Amino acid sequence: MDKWERKLGWMSFPGLLRYYALFHVMVFLLQFVNPQIGEVLDFDRQKIMEGELWRVFTFLFADSGFKGQGAFAMLFLFFMVMIAFMMSDALEGAWGVFRTSMFHFTAFAGLLAANFIYANPMPGSGFFVYSSAFFAFATLFPRHEFLMFLIIPVQVRWLAALWGGLLVVGALGQPLYLGYLLLAFANYILWAGIPALRGQARVLKAAGRKGKFTKAAGGDDEAFHRCAKCDRTEISDPDLDFRMSADGREYCEDHLAD
C-alpha cells in the first residue's frame, strides 16, 4: 500500500465521501425545483455514446426516482449526509486518506462498469457508494451503535447484516443482477472484505498456536487479544472489541483509527 501511495498519492482526496454526499443534496435540490434534471443526469448508455459524456459522472448523483418525494426525501437525505460525514471521518481515521480515496474511486469505477454492461442500468445506483462505505464501517467498527427511531440502540454489524441480506434476497429474484452487485460492491470486497478475512484467518491461526502452547504449558489464563497501542486485553476489558489493522498488528476499537 505504501508503494501505491508513493506512486498515486496525488489521488488522495480528503473528505471525498463528504463532498459526494453534498453533491447529492445539491442535485436533489435542483430536482426539487426542476424534476426533469434527474433525467438529464441519469445514466443512459445510448446517449453517452451519442456524446452526452457528462452522464458517466453525473449518474452517481442523479436519481430521477426522487422527484416528487418532497419532505420525506429531504429528511432521508439529511440523515444520510450526517451518517456519510461520520463514516467518512471514521474510514479515513482507520485507513488513512489515500486508502479511503481508492476505496471510493473503486466504487465509482465498479458502478460505471456495471451500468455499461447491463442493458437496464439500476436507477439511483450512486447510492451503492454509501452502502459499500456502510459495510466497510461495519467491518471496522462492528460494535458502533446507531439509534433506530432515535431511541433503540442497535450495533452496526446487525444493521449491515440485515441490509446485506435484503440485497442478496432481492438479487436472487433477478439472478442477472448478482453480477451487478458484485461490481457495485467490488470496492468493499477488495479493500475491506478480503483484508478482514485475512486478518481473521491470522487471528484464528494465532489462536491455534496459543491453544497448543497453553495446553503444553498447563495454563489458560493468558490473554489472546492484546492492543498494540494501549496493551489492554480481553481479560482486562471483556467488552472491548479488537481488530487487525492494515499493518498486521492488532488494536482495540479505541486505537484502531490512531
mmCIF file of C-alpha atoms in Angstrom, residues 20-212:
data_model
loop_
_atom_site.group_PDB
_atom_site.id
_atom_site.type_symbol
_atom_site.label_atom_id
_atom_site.label_comp_id
_atom_site.label_asym_id
_atom_site.label_seq_id
_atom_site.Cartn_x
_atom_site.Cartn_y
_atom_site.Cartn_z
ATOM 1 C CA TYR A 20 -20.089 13.214 -2.583
ATOM 2 C CA ALA A 21 -22.973 13.499 -0.120
ATOM 3 C CA LEU A 22 -23.114 17.277 -0.503
ATOM 4 C CA PHE A 23 -23.301 16.929 -4.291
ATOM 5 C CA HIS A 24 -26.202 14.542 -3.810
ATOM 6 C CA VAL A 25 -28.014 17.155 -1.750
ATOM 7 C CA MET A 26 -27.337 19.827 -4.356
ATOM 8 C CA VAL A 27 -28.660 17.640 -7.185
ATOM 9 C CA PHE A 28 -31.737 16.739 -5.137
ATOM 10 C CA LEU A 29 -32.496 20.411 -4.551
ATOM 11 C CA LEU A 30 -32.146 21.061 -8.275
ATOM 12 C CA GLN A 31 -34.509 18.164 -8.997
ATOM 13 C CA PHE A 32 -36.936 19.537 -6.442
ATOM 14 C CA VAL A 33 -37.051 22.762 -8.466
ATOM 15 C CA ASN A 34 -36.999 21.037 -11.854
ATOM 16 C CA PRO A 35 -37.859 17.281 -11.765
ATOM 17 C CA GLN A 36 -36.575 16.804 -15.324
ATOM 18 C CA ILE A 37 -32.963 17.459 -14.281
ATOM 19 C CA GLY A 38 -32.618 13.909 -12.980
ATOM 20 C CA GLU A 39 -33.395 12.517 -16.416
ATOM 21 C CA VAL A 40 -30.666 14.697 -17.925
ATOM 22 C CA LEU A 41 -28.089 13.461 -15.408
ATOM 23 C CA ASP A 42 -29.033 9.763 -15.102
ATOM 24 C CA PHE A 43 -27.034 7.029 -16.798
ATOM 25 C CA ASP A 44 -28.082 6.368 -20.398
ATOM 26 C CA ARG A 45 -25.662 4.271 -22.430
ATOM 27 C CA GLN A 46 -27.089 5.247 -25.802
ATOM 28 C CA LYS A 47 -26.971 8.968 -25.069
ATOM 29 C CA ILE A 48 -23.435 8.661 -23.712
ATOM 30 C CA MET A 49 -22.369 7.011 -26.973
ATOM 31 C CA GLU A 50 -24.045 9.881 -28.797
ATOM 32 C CA GLY A 51 -21.870 12.410 -26.980
ATOM 33 C CA GLU A 52 -23.523 13.186 -23.636
ATOM 34 C CA LEU A 53 -20.325 12.290 -21.794
ATOM 35 C CA TRP A 54 -21.240 14.132 -18.592
ATOM 36 C CA ARG A 55 -23.550 11.248 -17.713
ATOM 37 C CA VAL A 56 -20.582 8.976 -16.862
ATOM 38 C CA PHE A 57 -20.037 11.264 -13.850
ATOM 39 C CA THR A 58 -23.414 12.766 -13.054
ATOM 40 C CA PHE A 59 -25.250 9.429 -12.815
ATOM 41 C CA LEU A 60 -23.553 8.986 -9.433
ATOM 42 C CA PHE A 61 -25.505 11.926 -8.027
ATOM 43 C CA ALA A 62 -28.712 11.708 -10.046
ATOM 44 C CA ASP A 63 -31.818 9.815 -9.092
ATOM 45 C CA SER A 64 -34.876 10.688 -11.109
ATOM 46 C CA GLY A 65 -36.872 8.468 -8.725
ATOM 47 C CA PHE A 66 -36.548 11.175 -6.064
ATOM 48 C CA LYS A 67 -38.717 13.641 -7.923
ATOM 49 C CA GLY A 68 -41.942 14.386 -6.163
ATOM 50 C CA GLN A 69 -40.844 12.806 -2.862
ATOM 51 C CA GLY A 70 -40.744 16.152 -1.071
ATOM 52 C CA ALA A 71 -40.258 16.360 2.693
ATOM 53 C CA PHE A 72 -39.670 12.635 3.216
ATOM 54 C CA ALA A 73 -36.797 12.572 0.742
ATOM 55 C CA MET A 74 -35.331 15.710 2.321
ATOM 56 C CA LEU A 75 -35.418 14.093 5.759
ATOM 57 C CA PHE A 76 -33.824 10.941 4.366
ATOM 58 C CA LEU A 77 -31.052 12.969 2.744
ATOM 59 C CA PHE A 78 -30.403 14.865 5.974
ATOM 60 C CA PHE A 79 -29.764 11.670 7.941
ATOM 61 C CA MET A 80 -27.845 10.175 5.030
ATOM 62 C CA VAL A 81 -25.482 13.157 4.951
ATOM 63 C CA MET A 82 -24.923 13.044 8.716
ATOM 64 C CA ILE A 83 -24.088 9.337 8.581
ATOM 65 C CA ALA A 84 -21.917 9.820 5.480
ATOM 66 C CA PHE A 85 -19.887 12.501 7.269
ATOM 67 C CA MET A 86 -19.389 10.227 10.270
ATOM 68 C CA MET A 87 -18.388 7.230 8.125
ATOM 69 C CA SER A 88 -16.033 9.371 6.049
ATOM 70 C CA ASP A 89 -14.138 10.539 9.125
ATOM 71 C CA ALA A 90 -14.060 7.041 10.645
ATOM 72 C CA LEU A 91 -12.768 5.335 7.492
ATOM 73 C CA GLU A 92 -10.093 7.959 6.939
ATOM 74 C CA GLY A 93 -9.069 7.643 10.576
ATOM 75 C CA ALA A 94 -8.739 3.862 10.290
ATOM 76 C CA TRP A 95 -7.296 3.572 6.771
ATOM 77 C CA GLY A 96 -5.808 6.940 6.000
ATOM 78 C CA VAL A 97 -6.874 9.353 3.269
ATOM 79 C CA PHE A 98 -5.207 7.520 0.371
ATOM 80 C CA ARG A 99 -6.698 4.095 1.004
ATOM 81 C CA THR A 100 -10.133 5.574 1.710
ATOM 82 C CA SER A 101 -9.976 7.579 -1.514
ATOM 83 C CA MET A 102 -9.036 4.483 -3.509
ATOM 84 C CA PHE A 103 -11.914 2.630 -1.852
ATOM 85 C CA HIS A 104 -14.396 5.226 -3.128
ATOM 86 C CA PHE A 105 -12.795 5.565 -6.575
ATOM 87 C CA THR A 106 -13.070 1.781 -6.970
ATOM 88 C CA ALA A 107 -16.771 2.080 -6.118
ATOM 89 C CA PHE A 108 -17.241 4.717 -8.830
ATOM 90 C CA ALA A 109 -15.417 2.558 -11.396
ATOM 91 C CA GLY A 110 -17.395 -0.558 -10.446
ATOM 92 C CA LEU A 111 -20.729 1.221 -10.800
ATOM 93 C CA LEU A 112 -19.738 2.708 -14.142
ATOM 94 C CA ALA A 113 -18.725 -0.735 -15.428
ATOM 95 C CA ALA A 114 -21.939 -2.318 -14.104
ATOM 96 C CA ASN A 115 -24.131 0.279 -15.798
ATOM 97 C CA PHE A 116 -22.315 -0.115 -19.106
ATOM 98 C CA ILE A 117 -22.501 -3.919 -19.004
ATOM 99 C CA TYR A 118 -26.157 -4.290 -18.042
ATOM 100 C CA ALA A 119 -28.803 -3.320 -20.562
ATOM 101 C CA ASN A 120 -31.068 -1.727 -17.957
ATOM 102 C CA PRO A 121 -28.981 0.329 -15.505
ATOM 103 C CA MET A 122 -30.308 0.469 -11.967
ATOM 104 C CA PRO A 123 -31.839 3.884 -11.130
ATOM 105 C CA GLY A 124 -30.133 5.642 -8.258
ATOM 106 C CA SER A 125 -27.135 3.300 -8.423
ATOM 107 C CA GLY A 126 -24.964 6.034 -6.930
ATOM 108 C CA PHE A 127 -26.435 5.154 -3.542
ATOM 109 C CA PHE A 128 -24.427 1.924 -3.610
ATOM 110 C CA VAL A 129 -21.440 4.129 -2.771
ATOM 111 C CA TYR A 130 -22.986 4.760 0.636
ATOM 112 C CA SER A 131 -23.858 1.087 1.040
ATOM 113 C CA SER A 132 -20.300 -0.069 0.422
ATOM 114 C CA ALA A 133 -18.989 2.581 2.834
ATOM 115 C CA PHE A 134 -21.556 1.406 5.384
ATOM 116 C CA PHE A 135 -20.401 -2.208 5.063
ATOM 117 C CA ALA A 136 -16.765 -1.124 5.411
ATOM 118 C CA PHE A 137 -17.632 0.902 8.502
ATOM 119 C CA ALA A 138 -19.483 -2.084 9.976
ATOM 120 C CA THR A 139 -16.481 -4.310 9.278
ATOM 121 C CA LEU A 140 -14.066 -1.959 11.041
ATOM 122 C CA PHE A 141 -16.351 -0.826 13.867
ATOM 123 C CA PRO A 142 -18.899 -3.646 14.333
ATOM 124 C CA ARG A 143 -19.938 -2.587 17.843
ATOM 125 C CA HIS A 144 -20.717 1.024 16.953
ATOM 126 C CA GLU A 145 -24.340 1.742 17.803
ATOM 127 C CA PHE A 146 -26.998 3.639 15.877
ATOM 128 C CA LEU A 147 -30.227 4.761 17.491
ATOM 129 C CA MET A 148 -33.071 3.276 15.490
ATOM 130 C CA PHE A 149 -36.119 5.545 15.597
ATOM 131 C CA LEU A 150 -33.880 7.761 17.799
ATOM 132 C CA ILE A 151 -34.421 5.513 20.842
ATOM 133 C CA ILE A 152 -33.367 1.895 20.131
ATOM 134 C CA PRO A 153 -29.586 1.251 20.164
ATOM 135 C CA VAL A 154 -28.545 -1.298 17.532
ATOM 136 C CA GLN A 155 -24.981 -2.322 16.737
ATOM 137 C CA VAL A 156 -23.997 -1.511 13.189
ATOM 138 C CA ARG A 157 -22.956 -5.089 12.420
ATOM 139 C CA TRP A 158 -26.573 -6.230 12.763
ATOM 140 C CA LEU A 159 -27.831 -3.420 10.550
ATOM 141 C CA ALA A 160 -25.201 -4.300 7.936
ATOM 142 C CA ALA A 161 -26.169 -7.975 8.114
ATOM 143 C CA LEU A 162 -29.828 -7.054 7.614
ATOM 144 C CA TRP A 163 -29.089 -4.744 4.686
ATOM 145 C CA GLY A 164 -26.760 -7.281 3.087
ATOM 146 C CA GLY A 165 -29.402 -9.977 3.451
ATOM 147 C CA LEU A 166 -32.030 -7.792 1.798
ATOM 148 C CA LEU A 167 -29.693 -7.094 -1.124
ATOM 149 C CA VAL A 168 -28.978 -10.791 -1.610
ATOM 150 C CA VAL A 169 -32.657 -11.768 -1.384
ATOM 151 C CA GLY A 170 -33.549 -9.050 -3.884
ATOM 152 C CA ALA A 171 -30.830 -10.215 -6.263
ATOM 153 C CA LEU A 172 -31.944 -13.847 -6.024
ATOM 154 C CA GLY A 173 -35.220 -12.793 -7.602
ATOM 155 C CA GLN A 174 -33.204 -11.369 -10.524
ATOM 156 C CA PRO A 175 -30.119 -13.612 -10.869
ATOM 157 C CA LEU A 176 -28.641 -11.488 -13.647
ATOM 158 C CA TYR A 177 -28.181 -8.656 -11.179
ATOM 159 C CA LEU A 178 -25.953 -10.734 -8.907
ATOM 160 C CA GLY A 179 -23.139 -9.723 -11.238
ATOM 161 C CA TYR A 180 -24.258 -6.111 -10.976
ATOM 162 C CA LEU A 181 -23.996 -6.280 -7.186
ATOM 163 C CA LEU A 182 -20.543 -7.854 -7.376
ATOM 164 C CA LEU A 183 -19.332 -4.928 -9.475
ATOM 165 C CA ALA A 184 -21.138 -2.388 -7.309
ATOM 166 C CA PHE A 185 -19.507 -3.777 -4.172
ATOM 167 C CA ALA A 186 -16.143 -4.677 -5.693
ATOM 168 C CA ASN A 187 -14.562 -1.895 -3.650
ATOM 169 C CA TYR A 188 -15.798 -3.417 -0.402
ATOM 170 C CA ILE A 189 -14.620 -6.892 -1.415
ATOM 171 C CA LEU A 190 -11.148 -5.652 -2.421
ATOM 172 C CA TRP A 191 -10.445 -3.052 0.254
ATOM 173 C CA ALA A 192 -12.385 -4.289 3.284
ATOM 174 C CA GLY A 193 -13.831 -7.780 2.872
ATOM 175 C CA ILE A 194 -10.730 -9.698 1.767
ATOM 176 C CA PRO A 195 -8.371 -7.901 4.227
ATOM 177 C CA ALA A 196 -10.842 -8.595 7.043
ATOM 178 C CA LEU A 197 -10.957 -12.293 6.160
ATOM 179 C CA ARG A 198 -7.172 -12.433 6.016
ATOM 180 C CA GLY A 199 -6.936 -10.730 9.382
ATOM 181 C CA GLN A 200 -9.447 -13.148 10.867
ATOM 182 C CA ALA A 201 -7.507 -16.076 9.417
ATOM 183 C CA ARG A 202 -4.333 -14.785 11.079
ATOM 184 C CA VAL A 203 -6.192 -14.437 14.376
ATOM 185 C CA LEU A 204 -7.536 -17.997 14.150
ATOM 186 C CA LYS A 205 -4.110 -19.306 13.248
ATOM 187 C CA ALA A 206 -2.595 -17.484 16.200
ATOM 188 C CA ALA A 207 -5.368 -18.861 18.409
ATOM 189 C CA GLY A 208 -4.449 -22.376 17.357
ATOM 190 C CA ARG A 209 -0.799 -21.778 18.194
ATOM 191 C CA LYS A 210 -1.712 -20.216 21.524
ATOM 192 C CA GLY A 211 -4.004 -23.112 22.374
ATOM 193 C CA LYS A 212 -1.234 -25.601 21.755
#
